[in-house]
PDB file of C-alpha atoms in Angstrom:
ATOM      1  CA  LYS N   1      -1.976  17.756   7.610  1.00  0.00           C
ATOM      2  CA  ASN N   2      -0.841  14.612   5.819  1.00  0.00           C
ATOM      3  CA  GLU N   3       2.819  13.757   5.877  1.00  0.00           C
ATOM      4  CA  VAL N   4       2.540  12.918   2.161  1.00  0.00           C
ATOM      5  CA  GLU N   5       0.713  15.145  -0.297  1.00  0.00           C
ATOM      6  CA  GLN N   6       0.015  14.279  -3.913  1.00  0.00           C
ATOM      7  CA  SER N   7      -1.104  16.471  -6.771  1.00  0.00           C
ATOM      8  CA  PRO N   8      -3.242  16.538  -8.696  1.00  0.00           C
ATOM      9  CA  GLN N   9      -5.929  14.449  -6.996  1.00  0.00           C
ATOM     10  CA  ASN N  10      -7.627  13.743 -10.316  1.00  0.00           C
ATOM     11  CA  LEU N  11      -6.199  13.929 -13.801  1.00  0.00           C
ATOM     12  CA  THR N  12      -7.782  13.341 -17.196  1.00  0.00           C
ATOM     13  CA  ALA N  13      -5.540  13.176 -20.240  1.00  0.00           C
ATOM     14  CA  GLN N  14      -5.846  12.398 -23.925  1.00  0.00           C
ATOM     15  CA  GLU N  15      -4.071   9.313 -25.184  1.00  0.00           C
ATOM     16  CA  GLY N  16      -0.491  10.152 -26.075  1.00  0.00           C
ATOM     17  CA  GLU N  17      -0.095  13.017 -23.632  1.00  0.00           C
ATOM     18  CA  PHE N  18       2.853  13.348 -21.252  1.00  0.00           C
ATOM     19  CA  ILE N  19       1.668  13.057 -17.666  1.00  0.00           C
ATOM     20  CA  THR N  20       3.259  14.211 -14.430  1.00  0.00           C
ATOM     21  CA  ILE N  21       2.107  13.317 -10.940  1.00  0.00           C
ATOM     22  CA  ASN N  22       3.750  15.000  -7.981  1.00  0.00           C
ATOM     23  CA  CYS N  23       4.442  13.884  -4.432  1.00  0.00           C
ATOM     24  CA  SER N  24       5.697  16.085  -1.608  1.00  0.00           C
ATOM     25  CA  TYR N  25       6.482  14.909   1.879  1.00  0.00           C
ATOM     26  CA  SER N  26       7.315  16.615   5.131  1.00  0.00           C
ATOM     27  CA  VAL N  27       9.278  13.927   6.960  1.00  0.00           C
ATOM     28  CA  GLY N  28      12.750  12.470   6.674  1.00  0.00           C
ATOM     29  CA  ILE N  29      12.668   9.351   4.598  1.00  0.00           C
ATOM     30  CA  SER N  30      14.894   6.461   3.673  1.00  0.00           C
ATOM     31  CA  ALA N  31      12.988   5.564   0.504  1.00  0.00           C
ATOM     32  CA  LEU N  32       9.912   6.392  -1.533  1.00  0.00           C
ATOM     33  CA  HIS N  33       7.622   4.076  -3.472  1.00  0.00           C
ATOM     34  CA  TRP N  34       5.313   4.734  -6.380  1.00  0.00           C
ATOM     35  CA  LEU N  35       2.405   2.304  -6.523  1.00  0.00           C
ATOM     36  CA  GLN N  36      -0.301   1.725  -9.124  1.00  0.00           C
ATOM     37  CA  GLN N  37      -3.769   0.644  -8.009  1.00  0.00           C
ATOM     38  CA  HIS N  38      -6.292  -0.590 -10.533  1.00  0.00           C
ATOM     39  CA  PRO N  39     -10.063  -0.602 -10.068  1.00  0.00           C
ATOM     40  CA  GLY N  40     -10.901  -3.561  -7.856  1.00  0.00           C
ATOM     41  CA  GLY N  41      -7.988  -2.877  -5.531  1.00  0.00           C
ATOM     42  CA  GLY N  42      -4.994  -4.620  -7.078  1.00  0.00           C
ATOM     43  CA  ILE N  43      -1.783  -2.764  -6.211  1.00  0.00           C
ATOM     44  CA  VAL N  44       1.470  -3.010  -8.113  1.00  0.00           C
ATOM     45  CA  SER N  45       4.746  -1.537  -6.965  1.00  0.00           C
ATOM     46  CA  LEU N  46       6.207   0.556  -9.804  1.00  0.00           C
ATOM     47  CA  PHE N  47       9.365   2.048  -8.345  1.00  0.00           C
ATOM     48  CA  MET N  48      11.339   2.257  -5.154  1.00  0.00           C
ATOM     49  CA  LEU N  49      13.620   5.298  -5.020  1.00  0.00           C
ATOM     50  CA  SER N  50      16.078   6.678  -2.538  1.00  0.00           C
ATOM     51  CA  SER N  51      17.803   9.121  -4.878  1.00  0.00           C
ATOM     52  CA  GLY N  52      17.982  10.270  -8.482  1.00  0.00           C
ATOM     53  CA  LYS N  53      15.880   8.816 -11.233  1.00  0.00           C
ATOM     54  CA  LYS N  54      14.560   5.468 -12.423  1.00  0.00           C
ATOM     55  CA  LYS N  55      12.991   4.498 -15.730  1.00  0.00           C
ATOM     56  CA  HIS N  56      10.896   1.508 -16.674  1.00  0.00           C
ATOM     57  CA  GLY N  57       9.344   1.496 -20.102  1.00  0.00           C
ATOM     58  CA  ARG N  58       7.192   4.605 -20.428  1.00  0.00           C
ATOM     59  CA  LEU N  59       7.403   5.366 -16.724  1.00  0.00           C
ATOM     60  CA  ILE N  60      10.003   7.640 -15.158  1.00  0.00           C
ATOM     61  CA  ALA N  61      10.294   8.452 -11.464  1.00  0.00           C
ATOM     62  CA  THR N  62      12.502  11.125  -9.975  1.00  0.00           C
ATOM     63  CA  ILE N  63      13.201  12.181  -6.434  1.00  0.00           C
ATOM     64  CA  ASN N  64      14.842  15.265  -4.931  1.00  0.00           C
ATOM     65  CA  ILE N  65      15.692  14.450  -1.347  1.00  0.00           C
ATOM     66  CA  GLN N  66      16.660  18.042  -0.433  1.00  0.00           C
ATOM     67  CA  GLU N  67      13.364  19.413  -1.726  1.00  0.00           C
ATOM     68  CA  LYS N  68      11.369  16.443  -0.359  1.00  0.00           C
ATOM     69  CA  HIS N  69       9.675  15.964  -3.677  1.00  0.00           C
ATOM     70  CA  SER N  70       9.169  13.171  -6.178  1.00  0.00           C
ATOM     71  CA  SER N  71       7.520  13.032  -9.558  1.00  0.00           C
ATOM     72  CA  LEU N  72       6.136  10.197 -11.625  1.00  0.00           C
ATOM     73  CA  HIS N  73       6.058  10.789 -15.364  1.00  0.00           C
ATOM     74  CA  ILE N  74       4.217   8.758 -17.980  1.00  0.00           C
ATOM     75  CA  THR N  75       5.231   9.295 -21.592  1.00  0.00           C
ATOM     76  CA  ALA N  76       2.893   8.538 -24.501  1.00  0.00           C
ATOM     77  CA  SER N  77       0.003   7.802 -22.129  1.00  0.00           C
ATOM     78  CA  HIS N  78      -2.425   5.022 -22.987  1.00  0.00           C
ATOM     79  CA  PRO N  79      -5.920   4.177 -21.704  1.00  0.00           C
ATOM     80  CA  ARG N  80      -4.499   1.140 -19.906  1.00  0.00           C
ATOM     81  CA  ASP N  81      -2.508   3.577 -17.743  1.00  0.00           C
ATOM     82  CA  SER N  82      -5.804   4.615 -16.158  1.00  0.00           C
ATOM     83  CA  ALA N  83      -5.453   3.831 -12.471  1.00  0.00           C
ATOM     84  CA  VAL N  84      -4.785   5.437  -9.114  1.00  0.00           C
ATOM     85  CA  TYR N  85      -1.125   6.257  -8.528  1.00  0.00           C
ATOM     86  CA  ILE N  86      -0.014   6.324  -4.911  1.00  0.00           C
ATOM     87  CA  CYS N  87       3.149   7.700  -3.371  1.00  0.00           C
ATOM     88  CA  ALA N  88       4.418   6.057  -0.179  1.00  0.00           C
ATOM     89  CA  VAL N  89       7.386   7.017   1.979  1.00  0.00           C
ATOM     90  CA  ILE N  90       9.376   5.046   4.508  1.00  0.00           C
ATOM     91  CA  LEU N  91      10.567   7.078   7.479  1.00  0.00           C
ATOM     92  CA  ASN N  92      14.260   7.148   8.194  1.00  0.00           C
ATOM     93  CA  THR N  93      13.540   6.994  11.926  1.00  0.00           C
ATOM     94  CA  GLY N  94      12.007   3.569  11.963  1.00  0.00           C
ATOM     95  CA  ASN N  95       9.737   1.097  10.332  1.00  0.00           C
ATOM     96  CA  GLN N  96       6.827   3.333   9.414  1.00  0.00           C
ATOM     97  CA  PHE N  97       5.110   3.906   6.097  1.00  0.00           C
ATOM     98  CA  TYR N  98       3.043   6.918   5.133  1.00  0.00           C
ATOM     99  CA  PHE N  99       0.939   6.939   2.000  1.00  0.00           C
ATOM    100  CA  GLY N 100      -0.493   9.739  -0.095  1.00  0.00           C
ATOM    101  CA  THR N 101      -4.188   9.688  -0.950  1.00  0.00           C
ATOM    102  CA  GLY N 102      -3.460   8.897  -4.562  1.00  0.00           C
ATOM    103  CA  THR N 103      -3.889  10.525  -7.945  1.00  0.00           C
ATOM    104  CA  SER N 104      -6.702   9.144 -10.055  1.00  0.00           C
ATOM    105  CA  LEU N 105      -5.629   9.127 -13.704  1.00  0.00           C
ATOM    106  CA  THR N 106      -8.007   8.619 -16.609  1.00  0.00           C
ATOM    107  CA  VAL N 107      -6.556   8.438 -20.105  1.00  0.00           C
ATOM    108  CA  ILE N 108      -9.143   8.950 -22.837  1.00  0.00           C
ATOM    109  CA  PRO N 109      -8.653   7.306 -26.235  1.00  0.00           C
TER     110      PRO N 109
ATOM    111  CA  ASP O   1      -0.734 -18.525  -9.344  1.00  0.00           C
ATOM    112  CA  THR O   2       2.278 -17.793  -7.137  1.00  0.00           C
ATOM    113  CA  GLY O   3       1.297 -14.276  -6.062  1.00  0.00           C
ATOM    114  CA  VAL O   4      -0.004 -13.087  -2.714  1.00  0.00           C
ATOM    115  CA  SER O   5      -3.460 -14.441  -1.943  1.00  0.00           C
ATOM    116  CA  GLN O   6      -6.010 -13.273   0.572  1.00  0.00           C
ATOM    117  CA  ASN O   7      -9.146 -14.897   1.880  1.00  0.00           C
ATOM    118  CA  PRO O   8     -11.941 -14.159   1.974  1.00  0.00           C
ATOM    119  CA  ARG O   9     -12.159 -11.543  -0.762  1.00  0.00           C
ATOM    120  CA  HIS O  10     -15.309 -10.063   0.737  1.00  0.00           C
ATOM    121  CA  LYS O  11     -16.771 -10.190   4.227  1.00  0.00           C
ATOM    122  CA  ILE O  12     -20.016  -8.740   5.516  1.00  0.00           C
ATOM    123  CA  THR O  13     -20.575  -8.885   9.238  1.00  0.00           C
ATOM    124  CA  LYS O  14     -22.727  -7.369  11.916  1.00  0.00           C
ATOM    125  CA  ARG O  15     -21.321  -4.885  14.363  1.00  0.00           C
ATOM    126  CA  GLY O  16     -19.866  -6.609  17.391  1.00  0.00           C
ATOM    127  CA  GLN O  17     -18.902  -9.814  15.612  1.00  0.00           C
ATOM    128  CA  ASN O  18     -15.324 -11.040  15.270  1.00  0.00           C
ATOM    129  CA  VAL O  19     -13.747 -11.529  11.841  1.00  0.00           C
ATOM    130  CA  THR O  20     -10.509 -13.153  10.732  1.00  0.00           C
ATOM    131  CA  PHE O  21      -8.692 -12.643   7.451  1.00  0.00           C
ATOM    132  CA  ARG O  22      -5.923 -14.748   6.023  1.00  0.00           C
ATOM    133  CA  CYS O  23      -2.964 -13.797   3.852  1.00  0.00           C
ATOM    134  CA  ASP O  24      -0.711 -16.261   2.060  1.00  0.00           C
ATOM    135  CA  PRO O  25       2.464 -14.510   0.906  1.00  0.00           C
ATOM    136  CA  ILE O  26       4.773 -15.452  -1.916  1.00  0.00           C
ATOM    137  CA  SER O  27       6.462 -18.553  -0.576  1.00  0.00           C
ATOM    138  CA  GLU O  28      10.071 -17.376  -0.282  1.00  0.00           C
ATOM    139  CA  HIS O  29       9.198 -13.979   1.136  1.00  0.00           C
ATOM    140  CA  ASN O  30      10.265 -13.330   4.710  1.00  0.00           C
ATOM    141  CA  ARG O  31       8.323 -10.093   5.255  1.00  0.00           C
ATOM    142  CA  LEU O  32       4.584  -9.690   5.402  1.00  0.00           C
ATOM    143  CA  TYR O  33       2.696  -6.399   5.750  1.00  0.00           C
ATOM    144  CA  TRP O  34      -0.910  -5.555   6.587  1.00  0.00           C
ATOM    145  CA  TYR O  35      -2.549  -2.325   5.413  1.00  0.00           C
ATOM    146  CA  ARG O  36      -6.021  -0.836   5.606  1.00  0.00           C
ATOM    147  CA  GLN O  37      -7.523   1.302   2.873  1.00  0.00           C
ATOM    148  CA  THR O  38     -10.764   3.249   3.060  1.00  0.00           C
ATOM    149  CA  LEU O  39     -12.567   4.604   0.035  1.00  0.00           C
ATOM    150  CA  GLY O  40     -10.748   7.449  -1.645  1.00  0.00           C
ATOM    151  CA  GLN O  41      -7.724   7.193   0.625  1.00  0.00           C
ATOM    152  CA  GLY O  42      -4.308   5.713   0.271  1.00  0.00           C
ATOM    153  CA  PRO O  43      -3.394   2.578   2.228  1.00  0.00           C
ATOM    154  CA  GLU O  44      -2.567   2.945   5.922  1.00  0.00           C
ATOM    155  CA  PHE O  45       0.161   0.812   7.418  1.00  0.00           C
ATOM    156  CA  LEU O  46      -1.045  -1.471  10.214  1.00  0.00           C
ATOM    157  CA  THR O  47       1.733  -3.912  11.027  1.00  0.00           C
ATOM    158  CA  TYR O  48       4.491  -6.039   9.595  1.00  0.00           C
ATOM    159  CA  PHE O  49       6.253  -9.303  10.279  1.00  0.00           C
ATOM    160  CA  GLN O  50       9.720 -10.523   9.545  1.00  0.00           C
ATOM    161  CA  ASN O  51       9.391 -14.282   9.521  1.00  0.00           C
ATOM    162  CA  GLU O  52       7.196 -15.009  12.570  1.00  0.00           C
ATOM    163  CA  ALA O  53       8.183 -11.886  14.531  1.00  0.00           C
ATOM    164  CA  GLN O  54       5.840  -8.897  14.554  1.00  0.00           C
ATOM    165  CA  LEU O  55       8.292  -6.002  14.353  1.00  0.00           C
ATOM    166  CA  GLU O  56       6.100  -2.939  14.089  1.00  0.00           C
ATOM    167  CA  LYS O  57       2.534  -1.993  14.921  1.00  0.00           C
ATOM    168  CA  SER O  58       0.867   1.226  13.914  1.00  0.00           C
ATOM    169  CA  ARG O  59      -1.019   3.242  16.496  1.00  0.00           C
ATOM    170  CA  LEU O  60      -4.008   2.600  14.215  1.00  0.00           C
ATOM    171  CA  LEU O  61      -3.967  -1.000  15.401  1.00  0.00           C
ATOM    172  CA  SER O  62      -6.214  -0.834  18.430  1.00  0.00           C
ATOM    173  CA  ASP O  63      -6.557  -3.565  21.053  1.00  0.00           C
ATOM    174  CA  ARG O  64      -9.365  -5.061  19.007  1.00  0.00           C
ATOM    175  CA  PHE O  65      -6.929  -5.911  16.214  1.00  0.00           C
ATOM    176  CA  SER O  66      -4.448  -8.737  16.421  1.00  0.00           C
ATOM    177  CA  ALA O  67      -2.201 -10.239  13.785  1.00  0.00           C
ATOM    178  CA  GLU O  68      -0.205 -13.424  13.820  1.00  0.00           C
ATOM    179  CA  ARG O  69       2.225 -15.227  11.588  1.00  0.00           C
ATOM    180  CA  PRO O  70       2.824 -18.367  13.626  1.00  0.00           C
ATOM    181  CA  LYS O  71       5.149 -20.288  11.321  1.00  0.00           C
ATOM    182  CA  GLY O  72       6.542 -17.418   9.319  1.00  0.00           C
ATOM    183  CA  SER O  73       4.392 -18.279   6.339  1.00  0.00           C
ATOM    184  CA  PHE O  74       0.706 -17.288   6.212  1.00  0.00           C
ATOM    185  CA  SER O  75      -0.674 -14.576   8.456  1.00  0.00           C
ATOM    186  CA  THR O  76      -4.044 -13.880  10.029  1.00  0.00           C
ATOM    187  CA  LEU O  77      -5.560 -10.555  10.982  1.00  0.00           C
ATOM    188  CA  GLU O  78      -8.389 -10.721  13.510  1.00  0.00           C
ATOM    189  CA  ILE O  79     -10.737  -7.905  14.390  1.00  0.00           C
ATOM    190  CA  GLN O  80     -12.751  -8.399  17.554  1.00  0.00           C
ATOM    191  CA  ARG O  81     -16.042  -6.646  18.311  1.00  0.00           C
ATOM    192  CA  THR O  82     -16.154  -5.048  14.876  1.00  0.00           C
ATOM    193  CA  GLU O  83     -17.352  -1.473  14.517  1.00  0.00           C
ATOM    194  CA  GLN O  84     -18.760   0.252  11.458  1.00  0.00           C
ATOM    195  CA  GLY O  85     -15.568   2.289  11.212  1.00  0.00           C
ATOM    196  CA  ASP O  86     -13.668  -0.931  10.553  1.00  0.00           C
ATOM    197  CA  SER O  87     -15.293  -1.159   7.123  1.00  0.00           C
ATOM    198  CA  ALA O  88     -12.410  -0.950   4.668  1.00  0.00           C
ATOM    199  CA  MET O  89     -10.228  -2.931   2.298  1.00  0.00           C
ATOM    200  CA  TYR O  90      -7.571  -4.872   4.177  1.00  0.00           C
ATOM    201  CA  LEU O  91      -4.480  -5.377   2.061  1.00  0.00           C
ATOM    202  CA  CYS O  92      -1.608  -7.763   2.580  1.00  0.00           C
ATOM    203  CA  ALA O  93       1.788  -7.483   0.933  1.00  0.00           C
ATOM    204  CA  SER O  94       4.930  -9.579   1.071  1.00  0.00           C
ATOM    205  CA  SER O  95       8.571  -9.080   0.207  1.00  0.00           C
ATOM    206  CA  PHE O  96      12.016 -10.499   0.654  1.00  0.00           C
ATOM    207  CA  SER O  97      14.679  -8.392   2.322  1.00  0.00           C
ATOM    208  CA  LEU O  98      17.392  -8.780   4.913  1.00  0.00           C
ATOM    209  CA  GLY O  99      17.950  -5.036   5.264  1.00  0.00           C
ATOM    210  CA  PRO O 100      15.899  -2.059   6.409  1.00  0.00           C
ATOM    211  CA  ILE O 101      12.346  -1.851   5.088  1.00  0.00           C
ATOM    212  CA  GLY O 102      11.749  -0.065   1.832  1.00  0.00           C
ATOM    213  CA  GLU O 103      12.023  -3.012  -0.550  1.00  0.00           C
ATOM    214  CA  THR O 104       9.528  -3.733  -3.317  1.00  0.00           C
ATOM    215  CA  GLN O 105       6.377  -5.253  -1.935  1.00  0.00           C
ATOM    216  CA  TYR O 106       3.931  -7.493  -3.737  1.00  0.00           C
ATOM    217  CA  PHE O 107       0.317  -6.855  -2.858  1.00  0.00           C
ATOM    218  CA  GLY O 108      -2.563  -9.268  -2.577  1.00  0.00           C
ATOM    219  CA  PRO O 109      -6.054  -8.529  -3.939  1.00  0.00           C
ATOM    220  CA  GLY O 110      -7.345  -7.444  -0.539  1.00  0.00           C
ATOM    221  CA  THR O 111     -10.274  -8.415   1.658  1.00  0.00           C
ATOM    222  CA  ARG O 112     -13.150  -5.970   1.571  1.00  0.00           C
ATOM    223  CA  LEU O 113     -14.915  -5.777   4.939  1.00  0.00           C
ATOM    224  CA  LEU O 114     -18.342  -4.274   5.452  1.00  0.00           C
ATOM    225  CA  VAL O 115     -19.621  -3.924   8.987  1.00  0.00           C
ATOM    226  CA  LEU O 116     -23.356  -3.365   9.207  1.00  0.00           C
TER     227      LEU O 116
END
């Protein structure tokens, strides 16, 4: 069993739709990252969260520490949002990262 | 370009050969991370440095893997006696932080390794 589970694994949406990607984890963490990986491998860090909610443009990330759950929301989705979105957690017991397997998002014009 | 760079971008080698990858972080960053990513999977943490000190190594990093950051700037990751299971994308990331890990990291483009 992975320490970090993401859902859905694959997601296809029409342009303009509101998108939610979920991340659940089973370990105690100090922080959680949402990453975006484009075809070809380039990875961009979107958010780092330890509590509450963060917003950047059309992206919103929330985390509920008690429920060990985080969500990434994309409002007014656009084809350029098509990418793999990866959740990563940092353990609170030491310097270890665990990554989810990613959610592959395709936004159709 | 002042981002993280990695060389080579692609490497094809025969099983049993040694390979070395290089990562040049963003110049003022004190932390440097190595990850491995296989197709369809998320990245796996391998190791990280703070300046020249290697502070953490994953159990995934077998004896055939060694990483160095001799002057606290660029880093090398060497794989000895490569195996087909080593085929993956090797990603490097850098950051600046004086506190516990968890800061925003900046990723390089990766080195894709294929072991035949």
